[in-house]
Amino acid sequence: MDKDFSIKSFGDSLSKYIPKTINNTTSFFDFFKIKAPNFDCNHTTNANELISKLVTLESLFKSNLLLKGHFNKHQEFFLFVGTPYSESLEANATLLDINSIENNSFELDIDLQKVFENQEISNQDLKSLVYKINEQNEALKRDKAEIEKLSLVASYNTNGVVLTDINGIVFWSNDAYLKLTNFSNLELLNKPLFNLFSSDSINCEVLEKIKNSFIQGVGFDCEVFHNKNKEANFWSRIKGQPVLDGNGAILQYFVVFEDITREKNIQDRLKEYEIRLTSVIMNLQKGILLEDENRKTVVVNKEFCSMFSIAMDPKLMVGLDCSQSAEQSKCFFKDSEQFVSRINQIVEKKEIVLNEELELVDGRYFERSFIPLFTDGIYKGHLWSYNDITINKNYYQRVNYEKGKYRRIIANMNIGLLEVDNDDTILLANQSFSDMSGYTIEELIGKKGSELFLEDQEKEKLIDKGKERKGGISDSYEMIIKNKQRELKHWLISGAPNYNINGEVIGSIGIHLDITEQKKQEQQLILLSLIAEKNINSVIICDDQGKIEWVNNSFSSMSGYSFEEVKGKKPGHFLQGKDSNLEQIHYLRTQLQNGLPFKCELINYKKSGEKYWVKIQGQALYSKEGKILKYFAIEEDITSHKKLKTQKEKLVNSVAKTNKDLESYALIASHDLKAPIRSIYSLVTCLKEDNELDKLSLEYLAIIEKKLEKMNSQIDDVLEYAQIDYEVFNYEDVNCNEIVSHSIELLQIPDTIKVTIVQQLPTILMDRYRIQQLFQIIMSNAVNFIDKPKGIIEIDYKEERNSFIFTIKDNGRGIAKENQYQIFTISKYFNNHDRSIGLGLSIAKKIVEMFNGRIWIESELGIGTTFYIELKK
């Protein structure tokens, strides 16, 4: 029963008293009542109160049937065990058997037959029996769970698994084993394990080992050739392990099968390759020595023995210690000690060494290589390779000597030489070519010339020249190339085909000359002649005596003289007259005589006698030896400029006088305008003191006061704006943090607006009064136009290379894009806000521009405005 007395199970002896069709909610009190202990028992009785007490139950279905027994606690349930009790107990003694009590939490199989024989069993003995049975059931549960786990492991193992008895008879296998062998369960079950192995290839020793393992009751790990139903047999690694009971007795064997056919095939191929490799090594014309990680000989060939005069069969050297072989062989080498130390160094570093050259005392040369061998990152030994290169060495020495002679000739040539193959790969270049191209010789060799030097258009030209070389044609041509510094150069190239000893064209050889400077001079001459001819100014070229050799058409148009009329004459003899400045004429002559540049303004005369102003500039042209070759001069007609200059001077004087008058007028006007404002303000003050005025009149007077204040402020702005241009600024180091803090105090910013200085502002060289005025105007503008319940003003800056850029950002009403361009002007008004500061932004712009700065805004309606102020450092 549970704690609520709902019956969960009952023994067979009670089946005649309790229907078997009860459910989990059937109450104990539907069948019995508690007669003793003598107290009121009902459905709310706590079963814990009945523990360890003798309880008498009265059946509600069978008269005169009493049950005497005890309540016992079992986990979260309660168990009643008792015996029938009546006057005729001795005659009709009946045993109450409980064969099974089951529920979701526990299983109980209790056989109490003959436990009670005509007498009551003691409650303590019965408890011990129940607890013992529970322990056994729990152990069975754990064993069952363990078996289920093993079953799952075996079933889902990717390798084949079979279970056998202690004699090796198979009684179970997983699906993986059936798939691996193509056997069915009928073909496999009750068969000896040993019958599964291939009789053709089984190793008797392996089979005997497996059988002995079963006899001895131990595990085994072997490789066997396994049968496969209707297919070729396969190699399998089998691992068997006995399964023991709690007492250490063998119950069965757990055997795992793994297909290793591919692995065995690889091993067989490796052995085959090893045999082939050994055969190749033994017959190589190079000396080969293979050592293991302990420097024991693994393989050595005849050539190695021959090279080092070893009179021993190579096969007999296998297993010999090679750690002292360098000492034994050092006598063969010219630098014997270096030979030994180098071998020790190579073996210690275990790094690949290729084609090291060794000189022997007998004049021979060996080429040595070292290759370390690693398996899965573990060092397994190394391979030595020795090659006799004496013949090649002597041949190349002779060839190199001959090449050296020609290379020295080529290297000392003052023109660039380049050799390429038929694919345009550079094979040879001399130092002059390296200097021309900007690339080192090492950077050139092996590269394609067209990729290094040519643009796409020139590449096609080179392809055509390559075709001509293959046809045996030699010629000269010009090309535009780019050097290493990506500069364009003009090269003159003389190319010819290059032949091999069979007369086949294998490439080409070219001689290269850099003609960039000559090309520039040609282009400059052409350009200068075009400029001189097309120049709107007059151009004159004279010989070293100052006599005219050439003039352009502009000269004829300007002076009225043709080239034929002035050729061979000195310009000053017919162009200058009585109004020409004598000092300027003397200056020109002195500069020309000294071969120095000249520049001046002078009055010339046309052929018609008309005067005109010219600006003359020119200089002498020298040869490489420093001798004057020619003079040239450019004359610009500045007559109209002279007239404009005179007019401008008059205008400037007039404007200066006008500005002075305006400044005086602004001062007078501001004074005269303020006088009536002050009078009106006094009258308004007197009127407000009149107690007979009603509320509306007082409101009108307050409006008049505000208008007077605004008018007074605008007059001050006009005066301020007019005076900025004439003010002398006092520059000093100004701490912008102090300026902003002072501005906040002066403006008396409302508590609803928070002003934040984002970061420490810089110290700048500025007029303190004007920078204070600038920040105050912008911040006042921000305060006046914030329409949010919580206003925000953020002041920040960033430092550029030559300036500081300050930002003053607010979350006010913003400015429409179509109005932003005119906020700094004094002629446009687009906002009738009562708190407008009049000319404030115009004054701010003028202050910034007076210090060579600039001011601009970014704004969005409803979001806010950011003012940017850039001031030079």
PDB file of N, CA and C in Angstrom, residues 266-326:
ATOM      1  N   ILE A 266      48.573  -3.853 -47.993  1.00  0.00           N
ATOM      2  CA  ILE A 266      49.540  -2.741 -47.982  1.00  0.00           C
ATOM      3  C   ILE A 266      50.890  -3.223 -47.470  1.00  0.00           C
ATOM      4  N   GLN A 267      50.858  -4.032 -46.410  1.00  0.00           N
ATOM      5  CA  GLN A 267      52.116  -4.559 -45.877  1.00  0.00           C
ATOM      6  C   GLN A 267      52.840  -5.419 -46.897  1.00  0.00           C
ATOM      7  N   ASP A 268      52.051  -6.232 -47.634  1.00  0.00           N
ATOM      8  CA  ASP A 268      52.673  -7.072 -48.660  1.00  0.00           C
ATOM      9  C   ASP A 268      53.302  -6.230 -49.756  1.00  0.00           C
ATOM     10  N   ARG A 269      52.557  -5.145 -50.161  1.00  0.00           N
ATOM     11  CA  ARG A 269      53.107  -4.283 -51.203  1.00  0.00           C
ATOM     12  C   ARG A 269      54.347  -3.551 -50.715  1.00  0.00           C
ATOM     13  N   LEU A 270      54.314  -3.144 -49.427  1.00  0.00           N
ATOM     14  CA  LEU A 270      55.485  -2.472 -48.863  1.00  0.00           C
ATOM     15  C   LEU A 270      56.700  -3.391 -48.863  1.00  0.00           C
ATOM     16  N   LYS A 271      56.473  -4.662 -48.536  1.00  0.00           N
ATOM     17  CA  LYS A 271      57.582  -5.620 -48.566  1.00  0.00           C
ATOM     18  C   LYS A 271      58.121  -5.771 -49.984  1.00  0.00           C
ATOM     19  N   GLU A 272      57.172  -5.814 -50.953  1.00  0.00           N
ATOM     20  CA  GLU A 272      57.587  -5.938 -52.349  1.00  0.00           C
ATOM     21  C   GLU A 272      58.394  -4.708 -52.785  1.00  0.00           C
ATOM     22  N   TYR A 273      57.864  -3.510 -52.382  1.00  0.00           N
ATOM     23  CA  TYR A 273      58.591  -2.287 -52.727  1.00  0.00           C
ATOM     24  C   TYR A 273      59.969  -2.251 -52.068  1.00  0.00           C
ATOM     25  N   GLU A 274      60.006  -2.760 -50.830  1.00  0.00           N
ATOM     26  CA  GLU A 274      61.277  -2.773 -50.107  1.00  0.00           C
ATOM     27  C   GLU A 274      62.305  -3.621 -50.829  1.00  0.00           C
ATOM     28  N   ILE A 275      61.855  -4.773 -51.334  1.00  0.00           N
ATOM     29  CA  ILE A 275      62.758  -5.658 -52.079  1.00  0.00           C
ATOM     30  C   ILE A 275      63.249  -4.966 -53.346  1.00  0.00           C
ATOM     31  N   ARG A 276      62.295  -4.300 -54.067  1.00  0.00           N
ATOM     32  CA  ARG A 276      62.675  -3.608 -55.301  1.00  0.00           C
ATOM     33  C   ARG A 276      63.632  -2.453 -55.007  1.00  0.00           C
ATOM     34  N   LEU A 277      63.296  -1.698 -53.948  1.00  0.00           N
ATOM     35  CA  LEU A 277      64.126  -0.553 -53.596  1.00  0.00           C
ATOM     36  C   LEU A 277      65.534  -0.996 -53.226  1.00  0.00           C
ATOM     37  N   THR A 278      65.614  -2.076 -52.476  1.00  0.00           N
ATOM     38  CA  THR A 278      66.933  -2.604 -52.099  1.00  0.00           C
ATOM     39  C   THR A 278      67.719  -3.004 -53.336  1.00  0.00           C
ATOM     40  N   SER A 279      67.012  -3.619 -54.288  1.00  0.00           N
ATOM     41  CA  SER A 279      67.682  -4.030 -55.529  1.00  0.00           C
ATOM     42  C   SER A 279      68.194  -2.822 -56.301  1.00  0.00           C
ATOM     43  N   VAL A 280      67.359  -1.735 -56.353  1.00  0.00           N
ATOM     44  CA  VAL A 280      67.771  -0.520 -57.061  1.00  0.00           C
ATOM     45  C   VAL A 280      68.978   0.112 -56.374  1.00  0.00           C
ATOM     46  N   ILE A 281      68.901   0.179 -55.024  1.00  0.00           N
ATOM     47  CA  ILE A 281      69.996   0.785 -54.261  1.00  0.00           C
ATOM     48  C   ILE A 281      71.296   0.027 -54.489  1.00  0.00           C
ATOM     49  N   MET A 282      71.193  -1.294 -54.482  1.00  0.00           N
ATOM     50  CA  MET A 282      72.405  -2.097 -54.624  1.00  0.00           C
ATOM     51  C   MET A 282      73.068  -1.897 -55.977  1.00  0.00           C
ATOM     52  N   ASN A 283      72.279  -1.499 -56.998  1.00  0.00           N
ATOM     53  CA  ASN A 283      72.844  -1.360 -58.335  1.00  0.00           C
ATOM     54  C   ASN A 283      73.018   0.087 -58.778  1.00  0.00           C
ATOM     55  N   LEU A 284      72.782   1.036 -57.851  1.00  0.00           N
ATOM     56  CA  LEU A 284      72.969   2.445 -58.200  1.00  0.00           C
ATOM     57  C   LEU A 284      74.437   2.767 -58.429  1.00  0.00           C
ATOM     58  N   GLN A 285      74.667   3.766 -59.289  1.00  0.00           N
ATOM     59  CA  GLN A 285      76.031   4.224 -59.527  1.00  0.00           C
ATOM     60  C   GLN A 285      76.453   5.269 -58.491  1.00  0.00           C
ATOM     61  N   LYS A 286      75.613   5.482 -57.513  1.00  0.00           N
ATOM     62  CA  LYS A 286      75.951   6.345 -56.391  1.00  0.00           C
ATOM     63  C   LYS A 286      76.198   5.484 -55.167  1.00  0.00           C
ATOM     64  N   GLY A 287      77.082   5.943 -54.283  1.00  0.00           N
ATOM     65  CA  GLY A 287      77.299   5.249 -53.032  1.00  0.00           C
ATOM     66  C   GLY A 287      76.178   5.524 -52.061  1.00  0.00           C
ATOM     67  N   ILE A 288      75.511   4.434 -51.572  1.00  0.00           N
ATOM     68  CA  ILE A 288      74.346   4.579 -50.694  1.00  0.00           C
ATOM     69  C   ILE A 288      74.632   3.875 -49.378  1.00  0.00           C
ATOM     70  N   LEU A 289      74.355   4.575 -48.273  1.00  0.00           N
ATOM     71  CA  LEU A 289      74.450   3.995 -46.939  1.00  0.00           C
ATOM     72  C   LEU A 289      73.195   4.396 -46.162  1.00  0.00           C
ATOM     73  N   LEU A 290      72.442   3.367 -45.715  1.00  0.00           N
ATOM     74  CA  LEU A 290      71.230   3.598 -44.930  1.00  0.00           C
ATOM     75  C   LEU A 290      71.487   3.149 -43.515  1.00  0.00           C
ATOM     76  N   GLU A 291      71.308   4.086 -42.552  1.00  0.00           N
ATOM     77  CA  GLU A 291      71.533   3.799 -41.133  1.00  0.00           C
ATOM     78  C   GLU A 291      70.226   3.961 -40.363  1.00  0.00           C
ATOM     79  N   ASP A 292      70.086   3.165 -39.275  1.00  0.00           N
ATOM     80  CA  ASP A 292      68.900   3.337 -38.433  1.00  0.00           C
ATOM     81  C   ASP A 292      69.145   4.441 -37.406  1.00  0.00           C
ATOM     82  N   GLU A 293      68.182   4.633 -36.490  1.00  0.00           N
ATOM     83  CA  GLU A 293      68.291   5.732 -35.531  1.00  0.00           C
ATOM     84  C   GLU A 293      69.474   5.585 -34.581  1.00  0.00           C
ATOM     85  N   ASN A 294      69.997   4.366 -34.446  1.00  0.00           N
ATOM     86  CA  ASN A 294      71.159   4.123 -33.587  1.00  0.00           C
ATOM     87  C   ASN A 294      72.454   4.052 -34.380  1.00  0.00           C
ATOM     88  N   ARG A 295      72.387   4.482 -35.641  1.00  0.00           N
ATOM     89  CA  ARG A 295      73.531   4.493 -36.550  1.00  0.00           C
ATOM     90  C   ARG A 295      74.059   3.090 -36.824  1.00  0.00           C
ATOM     91  N   LYS A 296      73.145   2.120 -36.873  1.00  0.00           N
ATOM     92  CA  LYS A 296      73.477   0.767 -37.303  1.00  0.00           C
ATOM     93  C   LYS A 296      73.170   0.658 -38.792  1.00  0.00           C
ATOM     94  N   THR A 297      74.040  -0.050 -39.533  1.00  0.00           N
ATOM     95  CA  THR A 297      73.869  -0.183 -40.980  1.00  0.00           C
ATOM     96  C   THR A 297      72.627  -1.005 -41.287  1.00  0.00           C
ATOM     97  N   VAL A 298      71.780  -0.472 -42.144  1.00  0.00           N
ATOM     98  CA  VAL A 298      70.591  -1.179 -42.618  1.00  0.00           C
ATOM     99  C   VAL A 298      70.825  -1.673 -44.040  1.00  0.00           C
ATOM    100  N   VAL A 299      71.285  -0.778 -44.914  1.00  0.00           N
ATOM    101  CA  VAL A 299      71.585  -1.130 -46.314  1.00  0.00           C
ATOM    102  C   VAL A 299      72.844  -0.377 -46.733  1.00  0.00           C
ATOM    103  N   VAL A 300      73.726  -1.048 -47.471  1.00  0.00           N
ATOM    104  CA  VAL A 300      74.887  -0.404 -48.079  1.00  0.00           C
ATOM    105  C   VAL A 300      75.123  -1.083 -49.428  1.00  0.00           C
ATOM    106  N   ASN A 301      75.469  -0.308 -50.451  1.00  0.00           N
ATOM    107  CA  ASN A 301      75.652  -0.908 -51.773  1.00  0.00           C
ATOM    108  C   ASN A 301      77.135  -1.028 -52.140  1.00  0.00           C
ATOM    109  N   LYS A 302      77.404  -1.725 -53.245  1.00  0.00           N
ATOM    110  CA  LYS A 302      78.775  -1.986 -53.684  1.00  0.00           C
ATOM    111  C   LYS A 302      79.494  -0.697 -54.038  1.00  0.00           C
ATOM    112  N   GLU A 303      78.776   0.269 -54.644  1.00  0.00           N
ATOM    113  CA  GLU A 303      79.417   1.509 -55.068  1.00  0.00           C
ATOM    114  C   GLU A 303      79.972   2.272 -53.871  1.00  0.00           C
ATOM    115  N   PHE A 304      79.245   2.243 -52.756  1.00  0.00           N
ATOM    116  CA  PHE A 304      79.730   2.904 -51.551  1.00  0.00           C
ATOM    117  C   PHE A 304      81.027   2.260 -51.067  1.00  0.00           C
ATOM    118  N   CYS A 305      81.026   0.911 -51.042  1.00  0.00           N
ATOM    119  CA  CYS A 305      82.236   0.192 -50.615  1.00  0.00           C
ATOM    120  C   CYS A 305      83.402   0.499 -51.533  1.00  0.00           C
ATOM    121  N   SER A 306      83.112   0.605 -52.837  1.00  0.00           N
ATOM    122  CA  SER A 306      84.177   0.882 -53.808  1.00  0.00           C
ATOM    123  C   SER A 306      84.722   2.293 -53.609  1.00  0.00           C
ATOM    124  N   MET A 307      83.850   3.283 -53.412  1.00  0.00           N
ATOM    125  CA  MET A 307      84.272   4.680 -53.268  1.00  0.00           C
ATOM    126  C   MET A 307      85.157   4.875 -52.046  1.00  0.00           C
ATOM    127  N   PHE A 308      84.889   4.092 -50.970  1.00  0.00           N
ATOM    128  CA  PHE A 308      85.654   4.257 -49.741  1.00  0.00           C
ATOM    129  C   PHE A 308      86.612   3.086 -49.487  1.00  0.00           C
ATOM    130  N   SER A 309      86.891   2.279 -50.553  1.00  0.00           N
ATOM    131  CA  SER A 309      87.873   1.191 -50.494  1.00  0.00           C
ATOM    132  C   SER A 309      87.581   0.231 -49.347  1.00  0.00           C
ATOM    133  N   ILE A 310      86.309  -0.150 -49.204  1.00  0.00           N
ATOM    134  CA  ILE A 310      85.902  -1.093 -48.162  1.00  0.00           C
ATOM    135  C   ILE A 310      85.881  -2.499 -48.777  1.00  0.00           C
ATOM    136  N   ALA A 311      86.781  -3.364 -48.342  1.00  0.00           N
ATOM    137  CA  ALA A 311      86.906  -4.714 -48.913  1.00  0.00           C
ATOM    138  C   ALA A 311      86.030  -5.687 -48.141  1.00  0.00           C
ATOM    139  N   MET A 312      84.732  -5.479 -48.186  1.00  0.00           N
ATOM    140  CA  MET A 312      83.794  -6.339 -47.457  1.00  0.00           C
ATOM    141  C   MET A 312      82.518  -6.442 -48.260  1.00  0.00           C
ATOM    142  N   ASP A 313      81.918  -7.629 -48.204  1.00  0.00           N
ATOM    143  CA  ASP A 313      80.635  -7.818 -48.871  1.00  0.00           C
ATOM    144  C   ASP A 313      79.593  -6.909 -48.205  1.00  0.00           C
ATOM    145  N   PRO A 314      78.865  -6.102 -48.996  1.00  0.00           N
ATOM    146  CA  PRO A 314      77.866  -5.189 -48.394  1.00  0.00           C
ATOM    147  C   PRO A 314      76.864  -5.881 -47.488  1.00  0.00           C
ATOM    148  N   LYS A 315      76.532  -7.146 -47.811  1.00  0.00           N
ATOM    149  CA  LYS A 315      75.548  -7.853 -46.993  1.00  0.00           C
ATOM    150  C   LYS A 315      76.071  -8.117 -45.588  1.00  0.00           C
ATOM    151  N   LEU A 316      77.409  -8.294 -45.492  1.00  0.00           N
ATOM    152  CA  LEU A 316      78.003  -8.572 -44.192  1.00  0.00           C
ATOM    153  C   LEU A 316      78.094  -7.315 -43.319  1.00  0.00           C
ATOM    154  N   MET A 317      77.906  -6.131 -43.914  1.00  0.00           N
ATOM    155  CA  MET A 317      78.003  -4.876 -43.167  1.00  0.00           C
ATOM    156  C   MET A 317      76.702  -4.518 -42.456  1.00  0.00           C
ATOM    157  N   VAL A 318      75.618  -5.206 -42.803  1.00  0.00           N
ATOM    158  CA  VAL A 318      74.328  -4.918 -42.180  1.00  0.00           C
ATOM    159  C   VAL A 318      74.416  -5.171 -40.680  1.00  0.00           C
ATOM    160  N   GLY A 319      74.009  -4.166 -39.884  1.00  0.00           N
ATOM    161  CA  GLY A 319      74.023  -4.272 -38.433  1.00  0.00           C
ATOM    162  C   GLY A 319      75.258  -3.698 -37.792  1.00  0.00           C
ATOM    163  N   LEU A 320      76.283  -3.320 -38.600  1.00  0.00           N
ATOM    164  CA  LEU A 320      77.505  -2.760 -38.036  1.00  0.00           C
ATOM    165  C   LEU A 320      77.263  -1.340 -37.528  1.00  0.00           C
ATOM    166  N   ASP A 321      77.999  -0.953 -36.499  1.00  0.00           N
ATOM    167  CA  ASP A 321      77.903   0.386 -35.927  1.00  0.00           C
ATOM    168  C   ASP A 321      78.667   1.369 -36.815  1.00  0.00           C
ATOM    169  N   CYS A 322      77.986   2.450 -37.256  1.00  0.00           N
ATOM    170  CA  CYS A 322      78.600   3.432 -38.159  1.00  0.00           C
ATOM    171  C   CYS A 322      79.025   4.708 -37.443  1.00  0.00           C
ATOM    172  N   SER A 323      78.905   4.757 -36.109  1.00  0.00           N
ATOM    173  CA  SER A 323      79.166   6.001 -35.395  1.00  0.00           C
ATOM    174  C   SER A 323      80.610   6.462 -35.523  1.00  0.00           C
ATOM    175  N   GLN A 324      81.543   5.541 -35.799  1.00  0.00           N
ATOM    176  CA  GLN A 324      82.954   5.912 -35.936  1.00  0.00           C
ATOM    177  C   GLN A 324      83.433   5.828 -37.377  1.00  0.00           C
ATOM    178  N   SER A 325      82.511   5.655 -38.322  1.00  0.00           N
ATOM    179  CA  SER A 325      82.911   5.494 -39.722  1.00  0.00           C
ATOM    180  C   SER A 325      83.548   6.760 -40.289  1.00  0.00           C
ATOM    181  N   ALA A 326      83.111   7.940 -39.817  1.00  0.00           N
ATOM    182  CA  ALA A 326      83.689   9.190 -40.317  1.00  0.00           C
ATOM    183  C   ALA A 326      85.161   9.284 -39.946  1.00  0.00           C
TER     184      ALA A 326
END
